Amino acid sequence: QKEVEQDPGPLSVPEGAIVSLNCTYSNSAFQYFMWYRQYSRKGPELLMYTYSSGNKEDGRFTAQVDKSSKYISLFIRDSQPSDSATYLCAMGLTGAGSYQLTFGKGTKLSVIP
Amino acid sequence: DADVTQTPRNRITKTGKRIMLECSQTKGHDRMYWYRQDPGLGLRLIYYSFDVKDINKGEISDGYSVSRQAQAKFSLSLESAIPNQTALYFCATSDPRAGNQPQHFGDGTRLSIL
């Protein structure tokens, strides 16, 4: 089993829809969880990060972490064509002398006007 | 000007050549990272540096080396390029006060090795 699993899509939704993006992971030691957005020919852009289970909201975006199920989600409300991008989940841990950050492969999202 | 600048943006070269990719940042961050991105494999960490005197290998450091010339500059070298190093390379920075994750990425260097 890979450490981080993310459905690559593509996912196509109409404008205004609620989008749900998901990742599962196998390493229970992961301490922090992120979502990045990547537009074509651009570097990833950090959208959300959290250290705990539960929900974190920022505008139209909500990140959800369930450590007991090893599952994270990103919800986008009232999706816009400008949300069309590839979304990457990432999970990390830092310890004495160690650092690990593992990315999912990304889900390509298209929001159709 | 971009906060994280990578040069060159595109490079085509031949097997066996030495290549250097450069990264400079104006964020004032101590932490810098090099990643490569391949279709179907996602982003993978090559090297990271938590300050000028600290260099650490990531998960795929074989065939690569780095130099942290200053807080603002972190370069990645391929001593003898091979075709399976063809990929999109990203530099990133982070401020540990804002978390342990890379926060600012450059726009990448697309490297093709023939």
Tab-separated table of C-alpha atoms in Angstrom:
chain	number	residue	atom	x	y	z
A	1	GLN	CA	0.000	0.000	0.000
A	2	LYS	CA	1.357	3.423	-0.950
A	3	GLU	CA	1.762	5.918	1.846
A	4	VAL	CA	-0.595	8.476	0.308
A	5	GLU	CA	-3.362	7.624	-2.139
A	6	GLN	CA	-5.187	10.253	-4.173
A	7	ASP	CA	-7.559	9.674	-7.059
A	8	PRO	CA	-6.033	11.445	-10.081
A	9	GLY	CA	-9.413	12.163	-11.676
A	10	PRO	CA	-10.016	14.044	-13.861
A	11	LEU	CA	-13.014	15.474	-12.054
A	12	SER	CA	-15.395	17.729	-13.955
A	13	VAL	CA	-18.168	19.709	-12.230
A	14	PRO	CA	-20.535	22.520	-13.180
A	15	GLU	CA	-19.932	26.003	-11.823
A	16	GLY	CA	-21.485	26.445	-8.397
A	17	ALA	CA	-21.174	22.786	-7.408
A	18	ILE	CA	-19.638	21.583	-4.160
A	19	VAL	CA	-16.392	19.737	-4.853
A	20	SER	CA	-15.002	17.015	-2.615
A	21	LEU	CA	-11.381	15.951	-2.976
A	22	ASN	CA	-9.956	13.134	-0.893
A	23	CYS	CA	-6.760	11.390	0.155
A	24	THR	CA	-6.074	8.374	2.281
A	25	TYR	CA	-2.819	7.552	3.996
A	26	SER	CA	-1.239	4.612	5.764
A	27	ASN	CA	1.337	6.184	8.090
A	28	SER	CA	-0.324	6.989	11.404
A	29	ALA	CA	2.741	9.039	12.418
A	30	PHE	CA	1.862	11.902	10.075
A	31	GLN	CA	1.485	15.060	12.130
A	32	TYR	CA	0.331	17.724	9.690
A	33	PHE	CA	-1.803	17.785	6.599
A	34	MET	CA	-1.878	20.158	3.656
A	35	TRP	CA	-3.690	20.917	0.444
A	36	TYR	CA	-1.984	22.648	-2.461
A	37	ARG	CA	-3.424	23.991	-5.701
A	38	GLN	CA	-1.352	23.859	-8.875
A	39	TYR	CA	-2.280	25.674	-12.050
A	40	SER	CA	-0.824	24.550	-15.349
A	41	ARG	CA	2.828	25.600	-15.763
A	42	LYS	CA	2.959	26.976	-12.230
A	43	GLY	CA	4.343	25.828	-8.916
A	44	PRO	CA	2.042	24.489	-6.186
A	45	GLU	CA	0.349	27.050	-3.984
A	46	LEU	CA	-0.392	26.246	-0.347
A	47	LEU	CA	-4.149	26.414	0.264
A	48	MET	CA	-4.740	24.887	3.664
A	49	TYR	CA	-2.805	23.193	6.434
A	50	THR	CA	-3.806	21.665	9.719
A	51	TYR	CA	-2.288	19.706	12.558
A	52	SER	CA	-5.369	18.134	14.103
A	53	SER	CA	-8.426	16.103	13.307
A	54	GLY	CA	-11.549	18.074	12.527
A	55	ASN	CA	-12.491	20.825	10.128
A	56	LYS	CA	-10.700	24.013	9.171
A	57	GLU	CA	-12.456	26.593	7.051
A	58	ASP	CA	-11.048	29.395	4.921
A	59	GLY	CA	-13.539	31.165	2.712
A	60	ARG	CA	-14.991	28.685	0.236
A	61	PHE	CA	-12.505	25.999	1.262
A	62	THR	CA	-12.848	23.504	4.110
A	63	ALA	CA	-10.165	20.997	5.009
A	64	GLN	CA	-11.222	17.958	6.979
A	65	VAL	CA	-8.927	15.494	8.715
A	66	ASP	CA	-9.943	12.185	10.254
A	67	LYS	CA	-6.854	10.670	11.851
A	68	SER	CA	-8.706	7.608	13.099
A	69	SER	CA	-9.665	6.688	9.528
A	70	LYS	CA	-6.458	8.095	7.984
A	71	TYR	CA	-8.495	10.189	5.594
A	72	ILE	CA	-8.367	13.844	4.601
A	73	SER	CA	-10.696	15.879	2.425
A	74	LEU	CA	-10.895	19.288	0.815
A	75	PHE	CA	-14.315	20.761	0.102
A	76	ILE	CA	-14.800	23.660	-2.263
A	77	ARG	CA	-18.144	25.429	-2.049
A	78	ASP	CA	-19.651	27.448	-4.886
A	79	SER	CA	-16.931	26.269	-7.251
A	80	GLN	CA	-15.721	28.720	-9.888
A	81	PRO	CA	-13.986	28.211	-13.233
A	82	SER	CA	-10.903	29.782	-11.615
A	83	ASP	CA	-10.789	26.753	-9.286
A	84	SER	CA	-9.869	24.580	-12.270
A	85	ALA	CA	-6.436	23.222	-11.351
A	86	THR	CA	-4.702	20.159	-9.958
A	87	TYR	CA	-5.113	19.733	-6.203
A	88	LEU	CA	-2.360	17.997	-4.242
A	89	CYS	CA	-2.694	16.625	-0.752
A	90	ALA	CA	0.430	16.319	1.378
A	91	MET	CA	1.242	14.961	4.808
A	92	GLY	CA	4.307	15.368	6.927
A	93	LEU	CA	6.117	14.610	10.093
A	94	THR	CA	9.119	16.135	11.785
A	95	GLY	CA	11.177	14.518	14.480
A	96	ALA	CA	14.634	14.689	15.962
A	97	GLY	CA	16.894	14.827	12.928
A	98	SER	CA	14.193	13.784	10.496
A	99	TYR	CA	11.772	15.430	8.147
A	100	GLN	CA	9.306	13.777	5.824
A	101	LEU	CA	6.681	15.273	3.573
A	102	THR	CA	4.759	13.017	1.216
A	103	PHE	CA	2.546	14.320	-1.582
A	104	GLY	CA	-0.371	12.643	-3.269
A	105	LYS	CA	-0.266	12.453	-7.053
A	106	GLY	CA	-2.882	15.168	-7.446
A	107	THR	CA	-6.491	15.356	-8.654
A	108	LYS	CA	-7.192	17.389	-11.778
A	109	LEU	CA	-10.357	19.450	-11.386
A	110	SER	CA	-12.278	21.250	-14.127
A	111	VAL	CA	-15.135	23.595	-13.245
A	112	ILE	CA	-17.346	24.128	-16.280
A	113	PRO	CA	-19.087	27.530	-16.657
B	1	ASP	CA	9.135	40.116	-8.918
B	2	ALA	CA	8.425	36.554	-7.903
B	3	ASP	CA	9.231	35.556	-4.331
B	4	VAL	CA	10.932	32.348	-5.482
B	5	THR	CA	12.751	32.511	-8.806
B	6	GLN	CA	14.082	29.498	-10.641
B	7	THR	CA	16.489	29.608	-13.557
B	8	PRO	CA	16.452	28.396	-16.222
B	9	ARG	CA	12.729	27.816	-16.832
B	10	ASN	CA	13.431	25.255	-19.530
B	11	ARG	CA	16.532	23.278	-20.399
B	12	ILE	CA	17.295	20.572	-22.915
B	13	THR	CA	20.610	18.816	-22.624
B	14	LYS	CA	22.385	15.563	-23.404
B	15	THR	CA	23.173	12.530	-21.337
B	16	GLY	CA	26.385	12.897	-19.364
B	17	LYS	CA	26.329	16.690	-19.139
B	18	ARG	CA	26.625	18.554	-15.846
B	19	ILE	CA	23.651	20.777	-15.148
B	20	MET	CA	22.950	23.338	-12.479
B	21	LEU	CA	19.492	24.610	-11.601
B	22	GLU	CA	19.367	27.761	-9.551
B	23	CYS	CA	16.887	29.074	-7.046
B	24	SER	CA	16.774	32.432	-5.319
B	25	GLN	CA	14.200	33.774	-2.892
B	26	THR	CA	13.234	37.133	-1.478
B	27	LYS	CA	11.069	35.755	1.338
B	28	GLY	CA	13.868	35.810	3.891
B	29	HIS	CA	13.116	32.176	4.785
B	30	ASP	CA	15.802	29.939	6.234
B	31	ARG	CA	14.291	26.707	4.913
B	32	MET	CA	14.597	25.738	1.266
B	33	TYR	CA	13.723	22.587	-0.669
B	34	TRP	CA	14.205	20.946	-4.038
B	35	TYR	CA	11.471	18.697	-5.449
B	36	ARG	CA	10.938	16.904	-8.717
B	37	GLN	CA	7.546	16.252	-10.235
B	38	ASP	CA	6.856	13.398	-12.615
B	39	PRO	CA	3.532	12.462	-14.194
B	40	GLY	CA	1.909	9.709	-12.159
B	41	LEU	CA	4.455	10.013	-9.320
B	42	GLY	CA	3.705	13.365	-7.768
B	43	LEU	CA	6.208	15.605	-6.032
B	44	ARG	CA	9.223	13.968	-4.426
B	45	LEU	CA	11.795	15.598	-2.184
B	46	ILE	CA	15.383	15.613	-3.439
B	47	TYR	CA	17.195	17.742	-0.844
B	48	TYR	CA	16.304	20.212	1.851
B	49	SER	CA	18.172	22.818	3.860
B	50	PHE	CA	16.928	24.264	7.145
B	51	ASP	CA	19.631	26.927	7.225
B	52	VAL	CA	22.812	27.880	5.370
B	53	LYS	CA	24.918	25.298	7.190
B	54	ASP	CA	22.346	22.514	7.100
B	55	ILE	CA	21.910	20.228	4.062
B	56	ASN	CA	19.883	17.022	4.142
B	57	LYS	CA	19.039	14.309	1.661
B	58	GLY	CA	15.449	13.704	0.712
B	59	GLU	CA	13.904	10.508	-0.564
B	60	ILE	CA	15.506	10.605	-4.042
B	61	SER	CA	18.908	12.298	-3.672
B	62	ASP	CA	20.986	9.808	-5.697
B	63	GLY	CA	22.477	11.484	-8.763
B	64	TYR	CA	21.945	14.987	-7.362
B	65	SER	CA	23.905	17.423	-5.225
B	66	VAL	CA	23.077	20.821	-3.794
B	67	SER	CA	24.784	23.961	-2.608
B	68	ARG	CA	23.356	26.561	-0.237
B	69	GLN	CA	25.399	29.614	-1.142
B	70	ALA	CA	23.455	32.034	1.052
B	71	GLN	CA	20.141	32.231	2.838
B	72	ALA	CA	18.564	33.350	-0.423
B	73	LYS	CA	20.211	30.894	-2.814
B	74	PHE	CA	19.955	27.129	-3.146
B	75	SER	CA	21.202	25.380	-6.270
B	76	LEU	CA	20.693	21.829	-7.495
B	77	SER	CA	23.279	20.040	-9.640
B	78	LEU	CA	23.119	16.943	-11.770
B	79	GLU	CA	26.743	15.854	-12.076
B	80	SER	CA	26.186	13.533	-15.038
B	81	ALA	CA	22.652	13.798	-16.338
B	82	ILE	CA	20.725	10.706	-17.401
B	83	PRO	CA	17.403	10.491	-19.275
B	84	ASN	CA	15.377	9.343	-16.249
B	85	GLN	CA	16.173	12.677	-14.621
B	86	THR	CA	13.902	14.314	-17.167
B	87	ALA	CA	11.253	15.984	-15.008
B	88	LEU	CA	9.830	19.234	-13.711
B	89	TYR	CA	11.936	20.584	-10.835
B	90	PHE	CA	10.621	22.888	-8.139
B	91	CYS	CA	12.338	24.932	-5.482
B	92	ALA	CA	10.373	25.910	-2.382
B	93	THR	CA	10.832	27.843	0.847
B	94	SER	CA	9.217	27.843	4.246
B	95	ASP	CA	9.124	29.825	7.446
B	96	PRO	CA	9.031	27.408	10.407
B	97	ARG	CA	6.979	29.931	12.379
B	98	ALA	CA	4.182	29.267	9.887
B	99	GLY	CA	4.531	25.490	9.892
B	100	ASN	CA	6.782	22.687	8.723
B	101	GLN	CA	5.412	22.475	5.199
B	102	PRO	CA	6.888	24.178	2.111
B	103	GLN	CA	4.889	27.349	1.659
B	104	HIS	CA	6.209	29.112	-1.418
B	105	PHE	CA	7.162	27.395	-4.637
B	106	GLY	CA	8.885	28.705	-7.720
B	107	ASP	CA	7.336	28.103	-11.127
B	108	GLY	CA	9.650	25.248	-11.927
B	109	THR	CA	12.400	24.249	-14.335
B	110	ARG	CA	11.388	21.856	-17.084
B	111	LEU	CA	14.430	19.679	-17.729
B	112	SER	CA	14.759	17.305	-20.667
B	113	ILE	CA	17.745	15.000	-20.994
B	114	LEU	CA	18.236	13.368	-24.364
